[in-house]
Short mmCIF file of C-alpha atoms in Angstrom, two decimals:
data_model
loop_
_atom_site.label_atom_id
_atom_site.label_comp_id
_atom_site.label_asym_id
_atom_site.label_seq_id
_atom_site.Cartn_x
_atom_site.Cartn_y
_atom_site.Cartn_z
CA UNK A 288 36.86 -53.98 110.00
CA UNK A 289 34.35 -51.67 108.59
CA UNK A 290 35.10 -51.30 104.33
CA UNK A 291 33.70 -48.28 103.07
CA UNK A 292 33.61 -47.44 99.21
CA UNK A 293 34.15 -44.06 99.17
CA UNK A 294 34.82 -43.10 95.93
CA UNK A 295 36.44 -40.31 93.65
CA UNK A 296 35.76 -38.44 96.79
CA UNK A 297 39.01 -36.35 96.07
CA UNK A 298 37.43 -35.09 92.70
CA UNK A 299 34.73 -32.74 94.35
CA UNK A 300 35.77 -29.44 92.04
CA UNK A 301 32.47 -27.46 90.74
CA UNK A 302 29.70 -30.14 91.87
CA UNK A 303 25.89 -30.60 91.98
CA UNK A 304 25.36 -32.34 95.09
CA UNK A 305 22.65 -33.88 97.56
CA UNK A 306 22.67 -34.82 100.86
CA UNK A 307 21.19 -37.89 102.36
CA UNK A 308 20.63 -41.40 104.25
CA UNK A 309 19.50 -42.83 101.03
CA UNK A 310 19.10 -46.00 102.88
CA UNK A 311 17.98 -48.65 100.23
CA UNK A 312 18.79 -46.46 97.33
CA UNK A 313 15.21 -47.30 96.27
CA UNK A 314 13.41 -46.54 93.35
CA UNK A 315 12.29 -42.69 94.81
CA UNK A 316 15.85 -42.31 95.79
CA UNK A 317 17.22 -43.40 91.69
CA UNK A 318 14.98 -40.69 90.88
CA UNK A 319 16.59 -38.16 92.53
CA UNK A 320 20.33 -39.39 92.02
CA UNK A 321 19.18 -39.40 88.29
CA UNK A 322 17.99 -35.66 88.30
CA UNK A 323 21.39 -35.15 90.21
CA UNK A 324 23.72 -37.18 87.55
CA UNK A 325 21.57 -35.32 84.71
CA UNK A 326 22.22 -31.82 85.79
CA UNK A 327 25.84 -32.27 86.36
CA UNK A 328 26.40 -33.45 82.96
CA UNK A 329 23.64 -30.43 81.58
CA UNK A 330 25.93 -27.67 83.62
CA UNK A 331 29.44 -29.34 83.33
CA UNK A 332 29.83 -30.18 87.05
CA UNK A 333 30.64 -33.30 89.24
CA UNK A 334 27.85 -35.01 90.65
CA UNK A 335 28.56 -35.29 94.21
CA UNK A 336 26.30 -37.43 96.99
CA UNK A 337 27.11 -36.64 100.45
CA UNK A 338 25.80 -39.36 102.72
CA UNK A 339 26.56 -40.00 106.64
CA UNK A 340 27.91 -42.78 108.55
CA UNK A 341 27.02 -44.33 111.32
CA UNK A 342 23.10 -43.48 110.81
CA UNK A 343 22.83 -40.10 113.04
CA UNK A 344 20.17 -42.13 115.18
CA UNK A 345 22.96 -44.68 116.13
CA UNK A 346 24.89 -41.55 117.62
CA UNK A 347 22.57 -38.70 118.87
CA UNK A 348 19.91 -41.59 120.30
CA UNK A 349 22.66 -44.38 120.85
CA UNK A 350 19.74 -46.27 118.58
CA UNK A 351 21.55 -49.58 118.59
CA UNK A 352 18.21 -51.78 117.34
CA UNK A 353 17.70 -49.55 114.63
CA UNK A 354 18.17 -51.59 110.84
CA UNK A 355 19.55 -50.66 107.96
CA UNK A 356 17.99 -51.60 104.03
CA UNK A 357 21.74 -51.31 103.07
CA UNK A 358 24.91 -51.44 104.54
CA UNK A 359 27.39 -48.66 104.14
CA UNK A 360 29.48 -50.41 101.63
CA UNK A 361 26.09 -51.98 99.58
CA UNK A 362 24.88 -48.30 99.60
CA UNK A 363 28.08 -47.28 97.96
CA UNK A 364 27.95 -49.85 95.33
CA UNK A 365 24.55 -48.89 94.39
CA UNK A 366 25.09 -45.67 94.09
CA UNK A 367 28.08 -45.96 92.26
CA UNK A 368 26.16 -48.06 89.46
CA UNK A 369 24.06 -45.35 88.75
CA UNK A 370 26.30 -42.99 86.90
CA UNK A 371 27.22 -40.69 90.54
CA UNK A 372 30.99 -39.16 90.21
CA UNK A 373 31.39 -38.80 93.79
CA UNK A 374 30.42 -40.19 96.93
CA UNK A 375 31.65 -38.35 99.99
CA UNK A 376 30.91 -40.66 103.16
CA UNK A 377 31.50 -37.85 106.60
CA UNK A 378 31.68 -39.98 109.69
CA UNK A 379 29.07 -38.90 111.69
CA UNK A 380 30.29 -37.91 115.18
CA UNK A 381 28.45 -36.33 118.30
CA UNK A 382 31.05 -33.12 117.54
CA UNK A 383 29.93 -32.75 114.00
CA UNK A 384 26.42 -32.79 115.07
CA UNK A 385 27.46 -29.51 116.95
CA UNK A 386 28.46 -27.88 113.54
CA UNK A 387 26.20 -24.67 113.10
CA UNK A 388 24.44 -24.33 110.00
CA UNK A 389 27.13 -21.99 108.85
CA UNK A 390 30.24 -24.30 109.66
CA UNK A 391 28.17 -26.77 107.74
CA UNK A 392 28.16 -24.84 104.97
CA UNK A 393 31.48 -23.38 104.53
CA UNK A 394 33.63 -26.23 105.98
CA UNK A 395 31.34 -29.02 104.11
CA UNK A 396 29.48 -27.77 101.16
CA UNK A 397 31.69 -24.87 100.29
CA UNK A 398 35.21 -26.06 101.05
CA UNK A 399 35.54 -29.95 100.57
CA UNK A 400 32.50 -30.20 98.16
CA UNK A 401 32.65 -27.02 95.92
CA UNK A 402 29.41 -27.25 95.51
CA UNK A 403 27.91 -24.54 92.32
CA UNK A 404 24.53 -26.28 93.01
CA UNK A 405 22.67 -28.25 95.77
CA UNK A 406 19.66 -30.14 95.09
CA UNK A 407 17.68 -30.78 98.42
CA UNK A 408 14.36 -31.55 99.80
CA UNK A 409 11.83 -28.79 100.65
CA UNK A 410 12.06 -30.08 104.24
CA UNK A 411 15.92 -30.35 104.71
CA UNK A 412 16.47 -29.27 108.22
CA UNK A 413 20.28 -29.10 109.46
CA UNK A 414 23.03 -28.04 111.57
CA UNK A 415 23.26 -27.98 115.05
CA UNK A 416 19.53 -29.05 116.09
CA UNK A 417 18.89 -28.96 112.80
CA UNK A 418 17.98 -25.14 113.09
CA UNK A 419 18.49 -24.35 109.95
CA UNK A 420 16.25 -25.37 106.64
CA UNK A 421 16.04 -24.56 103.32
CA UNK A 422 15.20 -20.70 103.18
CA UNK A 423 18.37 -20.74 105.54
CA UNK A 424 20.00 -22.21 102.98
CA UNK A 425 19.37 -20.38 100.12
CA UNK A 426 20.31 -17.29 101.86
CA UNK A 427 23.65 -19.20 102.33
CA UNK A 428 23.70 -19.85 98.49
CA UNK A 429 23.41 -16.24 97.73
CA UNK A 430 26.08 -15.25 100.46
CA UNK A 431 28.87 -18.40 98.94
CA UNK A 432 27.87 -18.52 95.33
CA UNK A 433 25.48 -21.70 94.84
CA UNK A 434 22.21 -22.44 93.63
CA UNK A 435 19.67 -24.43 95.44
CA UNK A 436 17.40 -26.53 93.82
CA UNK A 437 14.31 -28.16 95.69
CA UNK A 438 12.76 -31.19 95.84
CA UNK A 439 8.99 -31.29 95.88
CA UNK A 440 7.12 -32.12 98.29
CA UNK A 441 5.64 -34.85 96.81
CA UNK A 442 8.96 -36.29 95.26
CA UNK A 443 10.08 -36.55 99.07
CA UNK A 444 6.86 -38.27 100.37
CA UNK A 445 7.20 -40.89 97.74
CA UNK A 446 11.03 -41.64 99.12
CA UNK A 447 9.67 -41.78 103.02
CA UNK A 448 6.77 -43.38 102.36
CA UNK A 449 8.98 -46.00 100.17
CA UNK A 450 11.77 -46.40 102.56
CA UNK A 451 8.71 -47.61 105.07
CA UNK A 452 7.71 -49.67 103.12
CA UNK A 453 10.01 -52.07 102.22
CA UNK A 454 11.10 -52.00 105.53
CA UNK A 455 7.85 -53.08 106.40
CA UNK A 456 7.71 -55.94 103.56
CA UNK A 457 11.18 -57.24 104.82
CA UNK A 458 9.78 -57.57 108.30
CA UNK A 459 7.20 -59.47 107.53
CA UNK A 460 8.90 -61.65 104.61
CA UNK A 461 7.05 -59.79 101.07
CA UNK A 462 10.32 -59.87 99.00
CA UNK A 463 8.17 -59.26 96.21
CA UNK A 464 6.82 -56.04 97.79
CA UNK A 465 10.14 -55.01 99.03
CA UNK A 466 11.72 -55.94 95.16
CA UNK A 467 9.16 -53.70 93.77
CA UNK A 468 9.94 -50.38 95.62
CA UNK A 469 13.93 -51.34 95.93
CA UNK A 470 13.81 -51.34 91.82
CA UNK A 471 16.07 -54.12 92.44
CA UNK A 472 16.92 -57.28 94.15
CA UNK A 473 17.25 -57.39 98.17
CA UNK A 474 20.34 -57.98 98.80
CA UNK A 475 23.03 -59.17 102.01
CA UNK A 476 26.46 -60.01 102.06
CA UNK A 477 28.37 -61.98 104.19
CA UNK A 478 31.21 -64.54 104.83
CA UNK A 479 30.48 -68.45 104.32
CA UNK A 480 31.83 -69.95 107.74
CA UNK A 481 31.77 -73.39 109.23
CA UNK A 482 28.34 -74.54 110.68
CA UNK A 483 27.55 -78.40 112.33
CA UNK A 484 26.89 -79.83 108.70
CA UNK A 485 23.30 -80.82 109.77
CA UNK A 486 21.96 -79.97 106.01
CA UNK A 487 24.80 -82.35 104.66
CA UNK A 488 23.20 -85.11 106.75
CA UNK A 489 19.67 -84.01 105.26
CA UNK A 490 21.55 -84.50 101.64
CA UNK A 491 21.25 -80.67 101.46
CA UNK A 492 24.51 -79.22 102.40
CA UNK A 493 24.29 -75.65 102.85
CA UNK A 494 26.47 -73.11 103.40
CA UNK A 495 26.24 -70.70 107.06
CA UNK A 496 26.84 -67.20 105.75
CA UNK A 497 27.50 -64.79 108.87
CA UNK A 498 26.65 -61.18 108.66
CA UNK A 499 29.18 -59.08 110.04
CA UNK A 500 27.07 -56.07 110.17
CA UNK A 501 24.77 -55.85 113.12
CA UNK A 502 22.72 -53.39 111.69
CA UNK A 503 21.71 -54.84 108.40
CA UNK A 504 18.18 -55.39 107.96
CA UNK A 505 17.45 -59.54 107.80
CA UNK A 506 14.41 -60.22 106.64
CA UNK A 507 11.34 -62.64 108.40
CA UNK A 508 12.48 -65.77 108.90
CA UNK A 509 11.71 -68.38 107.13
CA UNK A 510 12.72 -70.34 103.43
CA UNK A 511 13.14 -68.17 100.73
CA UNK A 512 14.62 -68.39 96.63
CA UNK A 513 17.43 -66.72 96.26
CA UNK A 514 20.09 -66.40 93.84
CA UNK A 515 24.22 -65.56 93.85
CA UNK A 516 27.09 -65.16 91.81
CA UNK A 517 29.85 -66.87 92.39
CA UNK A 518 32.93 -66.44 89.94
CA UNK A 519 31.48 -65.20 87.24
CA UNK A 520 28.96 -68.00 87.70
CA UNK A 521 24.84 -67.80 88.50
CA UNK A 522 23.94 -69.92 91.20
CA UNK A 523 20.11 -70.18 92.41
CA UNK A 524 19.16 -71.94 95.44
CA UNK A 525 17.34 -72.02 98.76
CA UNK A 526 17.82 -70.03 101.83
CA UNK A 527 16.77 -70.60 105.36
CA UNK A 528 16.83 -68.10 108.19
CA UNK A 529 16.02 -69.36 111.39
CA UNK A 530 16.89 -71.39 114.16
CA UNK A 531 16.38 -74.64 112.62
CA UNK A 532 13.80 -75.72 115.30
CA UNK A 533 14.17 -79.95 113.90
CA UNK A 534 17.13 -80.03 114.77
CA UNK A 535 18.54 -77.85 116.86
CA UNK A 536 16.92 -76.62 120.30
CA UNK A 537 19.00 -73.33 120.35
CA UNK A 538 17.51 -69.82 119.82
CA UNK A 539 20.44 -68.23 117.86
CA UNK A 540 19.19 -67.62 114.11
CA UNK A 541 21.36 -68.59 111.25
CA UNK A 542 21.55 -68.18 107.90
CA UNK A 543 22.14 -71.13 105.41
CA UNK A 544 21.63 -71.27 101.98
CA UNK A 545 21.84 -74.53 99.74
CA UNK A 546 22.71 -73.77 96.37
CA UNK A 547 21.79 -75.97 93.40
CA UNK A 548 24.12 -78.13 91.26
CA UNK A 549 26.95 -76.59 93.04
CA UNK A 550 29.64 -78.43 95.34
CA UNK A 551 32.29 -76.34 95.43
CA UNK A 552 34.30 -75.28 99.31
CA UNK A 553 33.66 -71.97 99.43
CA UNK A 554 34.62 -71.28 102.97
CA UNK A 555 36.15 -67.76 104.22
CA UNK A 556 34.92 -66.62 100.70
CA UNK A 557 32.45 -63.36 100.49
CA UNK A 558 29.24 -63.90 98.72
CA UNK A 559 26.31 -61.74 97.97
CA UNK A 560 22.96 -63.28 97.74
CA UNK A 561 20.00 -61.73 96.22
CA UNK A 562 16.42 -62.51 97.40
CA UNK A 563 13.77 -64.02 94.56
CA UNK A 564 10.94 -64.45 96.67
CA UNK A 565 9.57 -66.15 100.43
CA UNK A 566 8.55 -70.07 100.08
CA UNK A 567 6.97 -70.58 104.00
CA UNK A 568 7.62 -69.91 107.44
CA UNK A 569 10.53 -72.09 109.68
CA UNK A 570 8.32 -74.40 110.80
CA UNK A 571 9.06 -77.65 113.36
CA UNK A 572 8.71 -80.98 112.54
CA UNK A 573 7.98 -83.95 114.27
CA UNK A 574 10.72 -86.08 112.77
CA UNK A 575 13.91 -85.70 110.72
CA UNK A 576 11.93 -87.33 107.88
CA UNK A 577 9.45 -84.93 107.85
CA UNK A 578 12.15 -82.14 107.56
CA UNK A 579 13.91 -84.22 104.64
CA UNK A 580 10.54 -84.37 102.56
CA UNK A 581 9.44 -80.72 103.17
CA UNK A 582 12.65 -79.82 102.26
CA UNK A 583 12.11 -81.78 98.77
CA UNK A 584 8.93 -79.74 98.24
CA UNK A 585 10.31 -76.72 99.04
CA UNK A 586 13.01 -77.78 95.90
CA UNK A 587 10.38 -78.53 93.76
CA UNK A 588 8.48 -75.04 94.13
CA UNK A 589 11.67 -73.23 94.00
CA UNK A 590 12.78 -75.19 90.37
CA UNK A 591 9.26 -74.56 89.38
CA UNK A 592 9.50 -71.03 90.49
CA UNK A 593 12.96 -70.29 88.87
CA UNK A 594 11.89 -72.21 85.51
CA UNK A 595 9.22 -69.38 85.12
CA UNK A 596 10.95 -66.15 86.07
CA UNK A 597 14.68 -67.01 85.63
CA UNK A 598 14.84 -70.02 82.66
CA UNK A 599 16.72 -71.99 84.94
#
């Protein structure tokens, strides 16, 4: 079942708001929420995001492949943590991509947001077709009582050209890259379920953490540092996504982390695990003994690694 954090979405009286994907909630993105979350508190308002769901390419172009930075619920989070009052998630729906500019407006903006200000990119385009743009809008704002605020043009570039970026970096493995413009850790959540113990037998047990999200963005695969919390407490470790090729002859990819000095059953229990950085590529060995002894390498660079950026 889909969770979504909406929050203090009932609170939307007199409210500064954006609209927006905000996929990533990167650092051009903070930027803007932080212009957002400084006016309302400069003007005595609510500072209100109002963000879609599904992605509006999953409905109007039935865009099943396409691959999210965040899920709905990690956007939520996120934004949350950066001072927002209210996020107002609208299911996105072939019928409310019929909504005129107008109906957008009144029955969105107006009515259920209250909006006194909207802060917006000098290239927003909606309602139905997405006729409408910003000059349409501020005529709107003069006809309903709210200001509108734009976003320059090179404030906007800076947020496409980021969001393509680290989607670019996660294909191809750069967590370092994709770190950098995400002004935070890559993240992805998921349940620890039962796998065929095959790292046990290595003397690295690991656990199989299944994504239930089908449009979450997994990175290259391939044997990465990564770290997690876990009750309170900071575990580092090693990730591998793949299809563990040594042992295995199947194609379906998996996702198994080993984490250090840690032993505990954490089956059926949620964890969120934060990229560090990429060791190497899944490779295949020739022998179980080869995997074993890589695998010891790979421990070594990753203790070596954490000692120097995270004094484990």
């Amino acid at each position: 079942m889909l969770k979504i954090k909406n929050f203090n979405n009932s609170l939307c009286k007199n409210s500064v708001a954006t609209i927006g994907t905000f996929d990533g909630v990167h650092i051009g993105h903070q930027k803007i929420i932080e212009r957002l979350v400084n006016t309302a508190k400069k003007d005595g308002l609510k500072s209100v995001v109002l963000t879609f769901f599904p992605h509006p390419r999953m409905v109007l172009q039935k865009d099943a492949n396409i691959k999210l930075i965040n899920t709905i619920d990690e956007r939520s989070e996120i934004l949350k943590n950066l001072g927002l009052d209210s996020l107002f998630i609208k299911t996105f729906t072939q019928e409310f991509s019929r909504l005129t500019a107008e109906e957008f407006v009144v029955n969105i903006l107006v009515n259920q947001l209250h909006i006194k200000k909207i802060i917006i990119g000098y290239d927003h385009h909606f309602g139905r077709n997405r006729a409408a743009n910003i000059d349409d809008l501020k005529k709107f704002g003069e006809l309903y009582n709210f200001e509108v605020e734009e976003i320059s043009a090179q404030d906007i570039n800076d947020v496409s050209v980021s969001s393509t970026k680290i989607r670019a970096a996660l294909d191809a493995g750069d967590i370092l890259t994709a770190n950098s413009f995400l002004g935070y850790n890559f993240m992805l959540k998921g349940t620890v379920v039962k796998g065929k113990g095959l790292g046990r037998t290595l003397g690295f047990p690991t656990a199989n953490i299944q994504v239930d999200e089908d449009y979450k963005l997994i990175p290259k695969q391939g044997v990465y540092i990564v770290s997690a919390t876990h009750k309170e407490q900071k575990l580092f470790g090693m990730m591998n996504i793949g299809t563990t090729p040594t042992v295995s002859n199947k194609s379906k990819e998996t996702i198994e982390v080993h984490f250090f000095d840690f032993n505990q059953d954490i089956y059926g229990e949620e964890v969120s695990i934060e990229f560090l950085t990429r060791i190497r590529d899944e490779q295949k060995f020739d022998s179980v003994e080869e995997l074993k002894n890589q695998i010891n390498q790979d421990k070594i660079e990753a203790l070596e690694f954490l000692k120097q950026h995270h004094a484990k």
